[in-house]
Short mmCIF file of N, CA and C in Angstrom, two decimals:
data_model
loop_
_atom_site.label_atom_id
_atom_site.label_comp_id
_atom_site.label_asym_id
_atom_site.label_seq_id
_atom_site.Cartn_x
_atom_site.Cartn_y
_atom_site.Cartn_z
N MET A 1 -116.40 -140.71 -74.11
CA MET A 1 -115.32 -140.57 -73.31
C MET A 1 -115.05 -141.54 -72.06
N GLY A 2 -114.13 -141.71 -71.66
CA GLY A 2 -113.46 -142.44 -70.50
C GLY A 2 -113.95 -141.69 -69.36
N LYS A 3 -113.48 -142.34 -68.07
CA LYS A 3 -113.66 -141.65 -66.83
C LYS A 3 -112.59 -140.70 -66.43
N ARG A 4 -112.77 -139.62 -65.91
CA ARG A 4 -111.84 -138.87 -65.50
C ARG A 4 -110.82 -139.44 -64.49
N ILE A 5 -109.31 -139.22 -64.70
CA ILE A 5 -108.56 -139.95 -63.69
C ILE A 5 -108.20 -138.96 -62.68
N ASP A 6 -108.55 -139.16 -61.24
CA ASP A 6 -108.14 -138.51 -60.09
C ASP A 6 -106.84 -138.18 -59.89
N PRO A 7 -106.39 -137.09 -59.91
CA PRO A 7 -104.71 -136.71 -59.66
C PRO A 7 -104.38 -137.02 -58.21
N ALA A 8 -105.34 -136.99 -57.29
CA ALA A 8 -105.22 -137.18 -55.89
C ALA A 8 -104.38 -138.31 -55.48
N THR A 9 -105.04 -139.46 -56.32
CA THR A 9 -104.48 -140.60 -56.23
C THR A 9 -103.11 -141.42 -56.52
N LEU A 10 -102.59 -140.34 -57.19
CA LEU A 10 -101.36 -140.72 -57.93
C LEU A 10 -100.07 -139.87 -57.44
N GLN A 11 -98.93 -140.26 -57.76
CA GLN A 11 -97.52 -139.67 -57.42
C GLN A 11 -97.14 -138.96 -58.68
N LEU A 12 -97.87 -137.67 -58.64
CA LEU A 12 -97.49 -136.87 -60.13
C LEU A 12 -96.33 -136.59 -60.05
N LYS A 13 -95.53 -136.58 -61.08
CA LYS A 13 -94.31 -135.57 -61.36
C LYS A 13 -94.36 -134.78 -62.65
N ASP A 14 -93.87 -133.56 -62.44
CA ASP A 14 -94.33 -132.51 -63.54
C ASP A 14 -92.96 -131.94 -64.04
N GLN A 15 -92.98 -131.83 -65.43
CA GLN A 15 -91.63 -131.29 -66.13
C GLN A 15 -92.18 -130.19 -66.93
N VAL A 16 -91.56 -128.90 -66.95
CA VAL A 16 -91.77 -127.87 -67.48
C VAL A 16 -91.03 -128.15 -69.09
N VAL A 17 -91.76 -128.03 -70.09
CA VAL A 17 -91.21 -128.51 -71.54
C VAL A 17 -90.81 -127.22 -72.25
N SER A 18 -91.49 -125.93 -72.04
CA SER A 18 -91.18 -124.74 -72.80
C SER A 18 -91.93 -123.44 -71.80
N ILE A 19 -90.92 -122.39 -71.82
CA ILE A 19 -91.53 -121.24 -71.34
C ILE A 19 -91.36 -120.06 -72.38
N ASN A 20 -92.43 -119.66 -72.83
CA ASN A 20 -92.58 -118.51 -73.74
C ASN A 20 -93.00 -117.13 -73.29
N ARG A 21 -92.08 -116.05 -73.70
CA ARG A 21 -92.40 -114.83 -73.49
C ARG A 21 -93.19 -114.26 -74.47
N VAL A 22 -94.46 -113.71 -74.08
CA VAL A 22 -95.44 -113.19 -74.96
C VAL A 22 -95.67 -111.71 -74.91
N THR A 23 -95.49 -110.93 -75.69
CA THR A 23 -95.63 -109.51 -75.62
C THR A 23 -96.75 -108.83 -76.67
N LYS A 24 -97.57 -108.16 -75.73
CA LYS A 24 -98.83 -107.58 -76.43
C LYS A 24 -98.54 -106.04 -76.73
N VAL A 25 -98.90 -105.74 -77.72
CA VAL A 25 -98.71 -103.98 -77.85
C VAL A 25 -99.94 -103.49 -77.61
N VAL A 26 -100.10 -102.82 -76.64
CA VAL A 26 -101.39 -102.02 -76.38
C VAL A 26 -101.08 -100.23 -76.60
N LYS A 27 -101.97 -99.57 -76.45
CA LYS A 27 -102.15 -98.06 -76.59
C LYS A 27 -100.99 -97.71 -75.55
N GLY A 28 -100.97 -97.99 -74.45
CA GLY A 28 -100.05 -97.56 -73.47
C GLY A 28 -98.48 -97.95 -73.60
N GLY A 29 -98.23 -98.98 -74.49
CA GLY A 29 -96.78 -99.39 -74.49
C GLY A 29 -97.16 -101.25 -74.82
N LYS A 30 -96.16 -101.82 -74.05
CA LYS A 30 -96.50 -103.27 -74.24
C LYS A 30 -96.56 -104.22 -72.97
N ASN A 31 -97.31 -105.11 -73.04
CA ASN A 31 -97.76 -106.00 -71.92
C ASN A 31 -97.03 -107.34 -72.09
N LEU A 32 -96.22 -107.48 -70.96
CA LEU A 32 -95.64 -108.76 -71.21
C LEU A 32 -95.96 -109.80 -70.05
N SER A 33 -96.21 -110.92 -71.00
CA SER A 33 -96.49 -112.04 -69.84
C SER A 33 -95.83 -113.56 -70.31
N PHE A 34 -96.26 -114.27 -69.80
CA PHE A 34 -95.44 -115.85 -69.99
C PHE A 34 -96.44 -116.68 -70.19
N SER A 35 -96.10 -117.91 -70.88
CA SER A 35 -96.85 -118.89 -71.27
C SER A 35 -95.85 -120.34 -70.87
N ALA A 36 -96.62 -121.26 -70.28
CA ALA A 36 -95.77 -122.24 -69.84
C ALA A 36 -96.39 -123.47 -70.45
N LEU A 37 -95.57 -124.35 -70.99
CA LEU A 37 -96.18 -125.77 -71.60
C LEU A 37 -95.50 -126.82 -70.54
N VAL A 38 -96.68 -127.60 -69.74
CA VAL A 38 -96.24 -128.40 -68.82
C VAL A 38 -96.81 -129.99 -68.91
N VAL A 39 -95.85 -130.74 -68.65
CA VAL A 39 -96.15 -132.35 -68.69
C VAL A 39 -96.17 -132.73 -67.41
N VAL A 40 -97.25 -133.44 -67.12
CA VAL A 40 -97.53 -134.23 -65.79
C VAL A 40 -97.75 -135.70 -65.97
N GLY A 41 -97.14 -136.45 -65.09
CA GLY A 41 -97.60 -138.11 -65.32
C GLY A 41 -97.06 -138.80 -63.99
N ASP A 42 -97.67 -139.91 -64.10
CA ASP A 42 -97.36 -140.77 -62.98
C ASP A 42 -96.64 -142.11 -63.76
N PRO A 43 -95.09 -142.24 -63.68
CA PRO A 43 -94.73 -143.18 -64.31
C PRO A 43 -94.92 -144.44 -64.08
N THR A 44 -95.19 -144.87 -62.60
CA THR A 44 -95.49 -146.43 -62.26
C THR A 44 -96.75 -146.54 -62.74
N GLN A 45 -97.79 -145.75 -62.98
CA GLN A 45 -99.33 -146.03 -63.79
C GLN A 45 -99.40 -146.06 -65.06
N GLY A 46 -98.18 -145.37 -65.65
CA GLY A 46 -98.52 -145.24 -67.30
C GLY A 46 -99.69 -144.12 -67.49
N ILE A 47 -99.58 -143.12 -66.69
CA ILE A 47 -100.77 -141.81 -66.80
C ILE A 47 -100.05 -140.66 -67.00
N VAL A 48 -100.35 -140.01 -68.25
CA VAL A 48 -99.79 -138.59 -68.61
C VAL A 48 -100.71 -137.78 -69.07
N GLY A 49 -100.34 -136.34 -68.94
CA GLY A 49 -101.19 -135.41 -69.24
C GLY A 49 -100.44 -134.09 -69.50
N TYR A 50 -100.68 -133.13 -70.34
CA TYR A 50 -100.22 -131.91 -70.57
C TYR A 50 -100.92 -130.62 -70.59
N GLY A 51 -100.32 -129.55 -70.33
CA GLY A 51 -101.25 -128.43 -70.24
C GLY A 51 -100.32 -127.15 -70.16
N MET A 52 -101.20 -125.90 -70.62
CA MET A 52 -100.35 -124.93 -70.78
C MET A 52 -101.05 -123.58 -69.96
N GLY A 53 -100.33 -122.64 -69.45
CA GLY A 53 -100.69 -121.81 -68.57
C GLY A 53 -100.04 -120.41 -68.92
N LYS A 54 -100.96 -119.54 -68.91
CA LYS A 54 -100.47 -118.07 -68.97
C LYS A 54 -100.64 -117.13 -67.83
N ALA A 55 -99.63 -116.44 -67.62
CA ALA A 55 -99.84 -115.39 -66.50
C ALA A 55 -98.68 -114.31 -66.71
N LYS A 56 -98.56 -113.53 -65.71
CA LYS A 56 -97.83 -112.42 -65.98
C LYS A 56 -96.50 -112.54 -65.42
N GLU A 57 -96.29 -113.76 -64.42
CA GLU A 57 -95.09 -114.38 -64.08
C GLU A 57 -94.85 -115.58 -64.32
N VAL A 58 -93.64 -116.06 -64.39
CA VAL A 58 -93.35 -117.47 -64.71
C VAL A 58 -94.00 -118.61 -63.85
N PRO A 59 -93.68 -118.46 -62.35
CA PRO A 59 -94.02 -119.29 -61.44
C PRO A 59 -95.82 -119.47 -61.49
N ALA A 60 -96.59 -118.30 -61.56
CA ALA A 60 -97.91 -118.55 -61.81
C ALA A 60 -98.44 -119.18 -63.06
N ALA A 61 -97.57 -119.05 -64.26
CA ALA A 61 -98.03 -119.70 -65.78
C ALA A 61 -97.67 -121.26 -65.42
N ILE A 62 -96.68 -121.40 -64.71
CA ILE A 62 -96.15 -122.90 -64.55
C ILE A 62 -97.36 -123.70 -63.46
N ARG A 63 -97.58 -123.12 -62.48
CA ARG A 63 -98.57 -123.32 -61.80
C ARG A 63 -100.06 -123.55 -62.57
N LYS A 64 -100.43 -122.66 -63.19
CA LYS A 64 -101.73 -122.57 -64.05
C LYS A 64 -101.34 -124.20 -65.09
N GLY A 65 -100.42 -124.03 -65.57
CA GLY A 65 -100.14 -125.19 -66.49
C GLY A 65 -100.09 -126.78 -65.93
N ILE A 66 -99.57 -126.72 -64.66
CA ILE A 66 -100.00 -127.99 -63.86
C ILE A 66 -101.41 -128.35 -63.62
N GLU A 67 -102.12 -127.41 -63.52
CA GLU A 67 -103.66 -127.56 -62.98
C GLU A 67 -104.33 -127.81 -64.16
N VAL A 68 -103.89 -127.49 -65.44
CA VAL A 68 -104.68 -127.87 -66.75
C VAL A 68 -104.13 -129.29 -66.89
N ALA A 69 -102.90 -129.44 -66.88
CA ALA A 69 -102.32 -130.93 -67.21
C ALA A 69 -103.06 -131.96 -66.19
N LYS A 70 -103.24 -131.69 -65.06
CA LYS A 70 -103.92 -132.68 -64.12
C LYS A 70 -105.26 -132.94 -64.63
N LYS A 71 -106.14 -131.90 -65.39
CA LYS A 71 -107.27 -132.02 -65.58
C LYS A 71 -107.53 -132.87 -67.10
N ASN A 72 -106.15 -133.12 -67.62
CA ASN A 72 -106.16 -133.92 -69.09
C ASN A 72 -105.38 -135.16 -68.99
N LEU A 73 -105.34 -135.88 -67.60
CA LEU A 73 -104.60 -137.06 -67.43
C LEU A 73 -105.08 -138.08 -68.45
N LYS A 74 -104.48 -139.17 -69.01
CA LYS A 74 -104.73 -140.19 -69.91
C LYS A 74 -104.05 -141.38 -69.56
N LYS A 75 -104.54 -142.57 -69.52
CA LYS A 75 -104.02 -143.62 -69.38
C LYS A 75 -103.51 -144.40 -70.71
N VAL A 76 -102.12 -144.82 -70.53
CA VAL A 76 -101.42 -145.06 -71.67
C VAL A 76 -101.12 -146.89 -71.56
N ASN A 77 -101.33 -147.49 -72.75
CA ASN A 77 -101.10 -148.86 -72.75
C ASN A 77 -99.87 -149.20 -73.05
N LEU A 78 -99.08 -149.74 -72.00
CA LEU A 78 -97.48 -149.96 -72.28
C LEU A 78 -97.41 -151.58 -72.16
N TYR A 79 -95.98 -152.07 -72.77
CA TYR A 79 -95.83 -153.32 -72.73
C TYR A 79 -94.63 -153.58 -71.92
N ASN A 80 -94.42 -154.24 -70.60
CA ASN A 80 -93.08 -154.11 -69.80
C ASN A 80 -92.70 -152.44 -69.69
N THR A 81 -91.58 -152.15 -70.41
CA THR A 81 -91.02 -150.93 -70.28
C THR A 81 -90.96 -150.05 -71.73
N THR A 82 -91.54 -150.76 -72.52
CA THR A 82 -91.47 -150.10 -73.96
C THR A 82 -93.27 -149.75 -74.32
N VAL A 83 -93.06 -149.45 -75.69
CA VAL A 83 -94.69 -149.39 -76.45
C VAL A 83 -94.92 -150.58 -76.88
N PRO A 84 -96.01 -151.13 -77.04
CA PRO A 84 -96.38 -152.40 -77.51
C PRO A 84 -95.99 -152.81 -79.10
N HIS A 85 -96.45 -151.67 -79.72
CA HIS A 85 -96.10 -151.66 -81.35
C HIS A 85 -95.75 -150.38 -81.80
N LYS A 86 -95.30 -150.27 -83.00
CA LYS A 86 -95.00 -148.94 -83.85
C LYS A 86 -96.09 -148.11 -84.10
N VAL A 87 -95.93 -146.97 -83.80
CA VAL A 87 -97.13 -146.33 -83.97
C VAL A 87 -96.67 -144.77 -84.44
N VAL A 88 -97.76 -143.96 -85.32
CA VAL A 88 -97.32 -142.71 -85.68
C VAL A 88 -98.71 -141.81 -85.41
N GLY A 89 -97.99 -140.55 -84.63
CA GLY A 89 -99.06 -139.65 -84.19
C GLY A 89 -98.94 -138.53 -84.89
N HIS A 90 -100.22 -137.90 -85.20
CA HIS A 90 -99.98 -136.74 -86.20
C HIS A 90 -100.91 -135.66 -85.15
N TYR A 91 -100.48 -134.42 -85.31
CA TYR A 91 -101.01 -133.23 -84.82
C TYR A 91 -100.74 -132.10 -85.55
N GLY A 92 -101.59 -131.32 -86.32
CA GLY A 92 -101.04 -130.16 -87.42
C GLY A 92 -99.91 -130.68 -88.20
N ALA A 93 -98.97 -130.06 -88.17
CA ALA A 93 -97.62 -130.30 -88.97
C ALA A 93 -96.71 -131.29 -88.34
N GLY A 94 -97.01 -131.45 -87.02
CA GLY A 94 -96.30 -132.34 -86.25
C GLY A 94 -96.52 -133.62 -86.59
N MET A 95 -95.53 -134.74 -86.45
CA MET A 95 -95.70 -135.94 -86.73
C MET A 95 -94.67 -136.77 -85.89
N VAL A 96 -94.87 -137.71 -85.02
CA VAL A 96 -94.07 -138.23 -84.05
C VAL A 96 -94.58 -140.09 -84.20
N LEU A 97 -93.09 -140.76 -84.50
CA LEU A 97 -93.09 -142.04 -84.62
C LEU A 97 -92.32 -142.48 -83.40
N LEU A 98 -93.06 -143.62 -83.06
CA LEU A 98 -92.84 -144.17 -81.58
C LEU A 98 -92.62 -145.79 -82.03
N LYS A 99 -91.36 -146.27 -81.74
CA LYS A 99 -91.06 -147.74 -81.98
C LYS A 99 -90.62 -148.57 -80.88
N PRO A 100 -91.11 -149.82 -80.48
CA PRO A 100 -90.54 -150.49 -79.53
C PRO A 100 -88.93 -150.55 -79.42
N ALA A 101 -88.24 -150.86 -78.12
CA ALA A 101 -87.11 -151.04 -77.95
C ALA A 101 -86.74 -151.89 -77.01
N PRO A 102 -85.65 -152.77 -77.23
CA PRO A 102 -85.29 -154.03 -76.31
C PRO A 102 -84.75 -153.20 -74.74
N GLU A 103 -84.99 -153.97 -73.79
CA GLU A 103 -84.35 -153.76 -72.70
C GLU A 103 -83.16 -153.01 -72.60
N GLY A 104 -83.10 -151.99 -72.02
CA GLY A 104 -81.76 -151.08 -71.74
C GLY A 104 -81.16 -150.11 -72.89
N THR A 105 -82.10 -149.93 -73.46
CA THR A 105 -81.77 -148.99 -74.65
C THR A 105 -82.11 -147.60 -74.18
N GLY A 106 -83.10 -147.21 -73.30
CA GLY A 106 -83.53 -145.99 -72.69
C GLY A 106 -84.37 -145.22 -73.65
N VAL A 107 -84.66 -144.07 -73.55
CA VAL A 107 -85.50 -143.39 -74.13
C VAL A 107 -84.60 -142.40 -75.30
N ILE A 108 -84.87 -142.69 -76.54
CA ILE A 108 -84.05 -142.30 -77.60
C ILE A 108 -85.20 -141.04 -78.09
N ALA A 109 -85.11 -140.02 -77.55
CA ALA A 109 -85.92 -138.72 -78.01
C ALA A 109 -85.45 -137.56 -77.75
N GLY A 110 -85.94 -136.51 -78.30
CA GLY A 110 -85.71 -135.14 -78.22
C GLY A 110 -86.78 -134.39 -77.19
N GLY A 111 -86.25 -133.31 -76.56
CA GLY A 111 -87.26 -132.43 -76.07
C GLY A 111 -88.64 -132.88 -75.69
N PRO A 112 -89.67 -132.18 -76.22
CA PRO A 112 -90.88 -132.66 -75.92
C PRO A 112 -91.28 -134.11 -75.79
N VAL A 113 -90.81 -134.71 -76.58
CA VAL A 113 -91.36 -136.13 -76.79
C VAL A 113 -90.90 -136.96 -75.54
N ARG A 114 -89.35 -136.62 -75.31
CA ARG A 114 -88.91 -137.28 -74.18
C ARG A 114 -89.63 -136.87 -72.75
N ALA A 115 -90.08 -135.82 -72.90
CA ALA A 115 -90.93 -135.42 -71.45
C ALA A 115 -92.22 -136.06 -71.34
N ILE A 116 -92.85 -135.92 -72.31
CA ILE A 116 -93.94 -136.91 -72.38
C ILE A 116 -93.74 -138.53 -71.98
N LEU A 117 -92.66 -139.17 -72.73
CA LEU A 117 -92.78 -140.54 -72.42
C LEU A 117 -91.79 -140.86 -70.97
N GLN A 118 -91.06 -139.97 -70.46
CA GLN A 118 -90.61 -140.25 -69.30
C GLN A 118 -91.65 -140.05 -68.15
N ALA A 119 -92.59 -139.18 -68.51
CA ALA A 119 -93.81 -138.82 -67.40
C ALA A 119 -94.68 -139.95 -67.53
N ALA A 120 -94.73 -140.80 -68.75
CA ALA A 120 -95.86 -141.81 -68.92
C ALA A 120 -94.99 -143.11 -68.42
N GLY A 121 -93.83 -143.27 -68.18
CA GLY A 121 -93.45 -144.36 -67.59
C GLY A 121 -92.71 -145.15 -68.76
N VAL A 122 -92.55 -144.62 -69.83
CA VAL A 122 -91.69 -145.47 -70.83
C VAL A 122 -90.37 -145.40 -70.82
N ALA A 123 -89.64 -146.62 -70.63
CA ALA A 123 -88.14 -146.53 -70.28
C ALA A 123 -87.29 -146.92 -71.50
N ASN A 124 -87.91 -147.59 -72.41
CA ASN A 124 -87.23 -148.16 -73.41
C ASN A 124 -88.03 -147.65 -74.70
N VAL A 125 -87.41 -146.87 -75.78
CA VAL A 125 -88.21 -146.48 -76.82
C VAL A 125 -87.45 -145.93 -77.90
N TYR A 126 -87.73 -146.05 -79.30
CA TYR A 126 -87.15 -145.21 -80.33
C TYR A 126 -88.03 -144.23 -80.53
N THR A 127 -87.72 -142.98 -80.88
CA THR A 127 -88.47 -141.96 -81.67
C THR A 127 -88.06 -141.23 -82.71
N LYS A 128 -88.93 -140.81 -83.54
CA LYS A 128 -88.60 -139.52 -84.40
C LYS A 128 -89.48 -138.80 -84.69
N SER A 129 -89.07 -137.39 -84.32
CA SER A 129 -90.25 -136.23 -84.54
C SER A 129 -89.87 -135.84 -85.99
N LEU A 130 -90.97 -135.71 -86.75
CA LEU A 130 -90.86 -135.20 -88.24
C LEU A 130 -91.77 -133.89 -88.28
N GLY A 131 -91.53 -132.99 -89.12
CA GLY A 131 -92.31 -131.95 -89.32
C GLY A 131 -92.20 -130.95 -88.54
N THR A 132 -93.08 -130.24 -88.03
CA THR A 132 -92.87 -128.91 -87.17
C THR A 132 -91.80 -129.27 -85.73
N THR A 133 -91.51 -128.42 -85.30
CA THR A 133 -90.66 -128.45 -84.06
C THR A 133 -91.12 -127.61 -83.07
N ASN A 134 -92.41 -127.01 -83.41
CA ASN A 134 -93.14 -126.57 -82.36
C ASN A 134 -93.57 -127.07 -81.04
N PRO A 135 -93.05 -127.10 -79.84
CA PRO A 135 -93.49 -127.93 -79.00
C PRO A 135 -94.87 -128.15 -78.61
N HIS A 136 -95.72 -127.31 -78.81
CA HIS A 136 -96.99 -127.45 -78.60
C HIS A 136 -97.62 -128.92 -79.62
N ASN A 137 -97.13 -128.56 -80.85
CA ASN A 137 -97.71 -129.49 -81.74
C ASN A 137 -97.06 -131.01 -81.59
N VAL A 138 -95.85 -130.92 -81.20
CA VAL A 138 -95.00 -132.30 -81.04
C VAL A 138 -95.69 -132.78 -79.56
N ILE A 139 -95.94 -132.11 -78.55
CA ILE A 139 -96.49 -132.80 -77.64
C ILE A 139 -97.93 -133.43 -77.97
N ARG A 140 -98.62 -132.68 -78.60
CA ARG A 140 -100.01 -133.13 -79.03
C ARG A 140 -99.77 -134.58 -79.98
N ALA A 141 -98.88 -134.31 -80.83
CA ALA A 141 -98.56 -135.72 -81.72
C ALA A 141 -98.11 -136.66 -80.88
N THR A 142 -97.47 -136.28 -79.96
CA THR A 142 -96.94 -137.77 -79.18
C THR A 142 -98.14 -138.34 -78.42
N MET A 143 -99.02 -137.32 -77.88
CA MET A 143 -100.06 -137.71 -77.09
C MET A 143 -101.12 -138.57 -77.99
N ALA A 144 -101.26 -138.12 -79.02
CA ALA A 144 -101.92 -138.93 -80.19
C ALA A 144 -101.39 -140.29 -80.53
N ALA A 145 -100.07 -140.29 -80.48
CA ALA A 145 -99.45 -141.36 -80.59
C ALA A 145 -99.70 -142.76 -79.57
N LEU A 146 -99.52 -141.96 -78.35
CA LEU A 146 -99.57 -142.93 -77.32
C LEU A 146 -101.08 -143.33 -77.03
N LEU A 147 -102.01 -142.36 -77.46
CA LEU A 147 -103.56 -143.07 -77.32
C LEU A 147 -103.81 -143.97 -78.28
N GLN A 148 -103.06 -144.08 -79.28
CA GLN A 148 -103.44 -145.16 -80.43
C GLN A 148 -102.92 -146.53 -80.10
N LEU A 149 -102.15 -146.41 -78.94
CA LEU A 149 -101.69 -148.06 -78.37
C LEU A 149 -102.65 -148.90 -78.04
N ARG A 150 -102.57 -149.98 -78.30
CA ARG A 150 -103.02 -151.24 -78.09
C ARG A 150 -102.58 -152.23 -77.19
N ASP A 151 -103.25 -153.02 -76.25
CA ASP A 151 -102.62 -153.78 -75.59
C ASP A 151 -101.65 -155.08 -76.50
N ARG A 152 -100.72 -155.40 -76.09
CA ARG A 152 -99.94 -156.64 -76.42
C ARG A 152 -99.68 -157.72 -75.52
N LYS A 153 -100.28 -158.74 -75.56
CA LYS A 153 -100.15 -160.01 -74.58
C LYS A 153 -98.82 -160.70 -75.00
N PRO A 154 -98.09 -161.10 -74.06
CA PRO A 154 -96.91 -162.01 -74.01
C PRO A 154 -97.19 -163.04 -74.71
N PRO A 155 -96.28 -163.70 -75.38
CA PRO A 155 -96.44 -164.74 -76.26
C PRO A 155 -96.72 -166.34 -75.23
N GLU A 156 -97.78 -167.10 -75.52
CA GLU A 156 -98.01 -168.14 -74.52
C GLU A 156 -96.80 -169.03 -74.93
N SER A 157 -96.47 -169.37 -76.14
CA SER A 157 -95.58 -170.28 -76.32
C SER A 157 -94.63 -170.01 -77.69
N ALA A 158 -93.66 -170.46 -77.91
CA ALA A 158 -93.01 -170.50 -79.26
C ALA A 158 -93.89 -170.66 -80.54
N THR A 159 -94.65 -171.55 -80.36
CA THR A 159 -95.53 -172.14 -81.65
C THR A 159 -96.34 -170.98 -81.71
N ALA A 160 -97.06 -170.18 -80.67
CA ALA A 160 -98.02 -169.29 -81.01
C ALA A 160 -97.74 -168.11 -81.54
N GLU A 161 -96.16 -168.02 -81.79
CA GLU A 161 -95.83 -166.67 -82.43
C GLU A 161 -95.13 -167.28 -83.79
N GLY A 162 -95.51 -168.62 -84.07
CA GLY A 162 -95.10 -168.89 -85.48
C GLY A 162 -93.54 -169.64 -85.38
N GLY A 163 -93.10 -169.75 -84.22
CA GLY A 163 -91.64 -170.12 -83.88
C GLY A 163 -91.73 -171.61 -83.65
N GLY A 164 -90.84 -172.25 -83.08
CA GLY A 164 -90.99 -173.61 -82.67
C GLY A 164 -90.29 -174.68 -83.70
N ALA A 165 -90.87 -175.76 -83.77
CA ALA A 165 -90.39 -176.76 -84.74
C ALA A 165 -90.84 -176.48 -86.19
N PRO A 166 -89.92 -176.46 -87.16
CA PRO A 166 -90.29 -176.40 -88.50
C PRO A 166 -91.13 -177.42 -89.17
N ALA A 167 -92.06 -176.76 -90.07
CA ALA A 167 -92.92 -178.10 -90.53
C ALA A 167 -91.98 -178.93 -91.35
N ALA A 168 -92.87 -180.14 -91.91
CA ALA A 168 -92.16 -181.06 -92.31
C ALA A 168 -91.37 -180.67 -93.87
N PRO A 169 -90.24 -180.93 -94.20
CA PRO A 169 -89.91 -180.27 -95.56
C PRO A 169 -90.48 -181.32 -96.55
N ILE A 170 -90.52 -180.09 -97.76
CA ILE A 170 -91.27 -181.00 -98.88
C ILE A 170 -90.20 -181.61 -99.77
N ALA A 171 -90.93 -182.79 -99.97
CA ALA A 171 -89.80 -183.79 -100.91
C ALA A 171 -89.81 -183.37 -102.41
N ALA A 172 -88.62 -183.21 -102.80
CA ALA A 172 -88.24 -183.02 -104.22
C ALA A 172 -88.94 -183.84 -105.34
N GLN A 173 -89.93 -183.01 -106.05
CA GLN A 173 -90.46 -183.84 -107.15
C GLN A 173 -89.40 -184.17 -108.26
N PRO A 174 -89.56 -185.45 -108.70
CA PRO A 174 -88.86 -185.55 -110.00
C PRO A 174 -89.23 -184.64 -111.24
N VAL A 175 -88.19 -184.14 -112.02
CA VAL A 175 -88.56 -183.60 -113.06
C VAL A 175 -88.75 -184.46 -114.52
N ALA A 176 -89.87 -184.46 -115.08
CA ALA A 176 -90.15 -185.43 -116.05
C ALA A 176 -89.58 -184.93 -117.44
#
């Protein structure tokens, strides 16, 4: 396990992904409570985390979710403003595909995936969420994908990437 990231040193932004009303049937009637799924991140540092809080009232559930998210902060490897390479994250029945996008594309993503990527500071990316639409599983699949990312170094020169001057042409062989 890596070192825990100290949330006090970051400019964290939080975003509520979903609020769910939960009803528990008890002997005296129904107990109503709320659960909130929250994403917290510092876009300038590429740090993001998520958490879930439960309480009798919505603001308390959101506050608890933020506290849990601050304890689960992770560093994400980014390449300029996009992801370094194509990656697929899995969690349960959820599957999220992240692909690098050119500058100016924006975040092409829906709900929970967009929240995580914007909190992490990804500005240009293509995504596709496959399988479940449950926000909890989609967020965990997105985090799994982001944690699989490895560093990509910018090319030193055109020849290092295989570009540059073409190789000498092959002379045509006479047919006997």
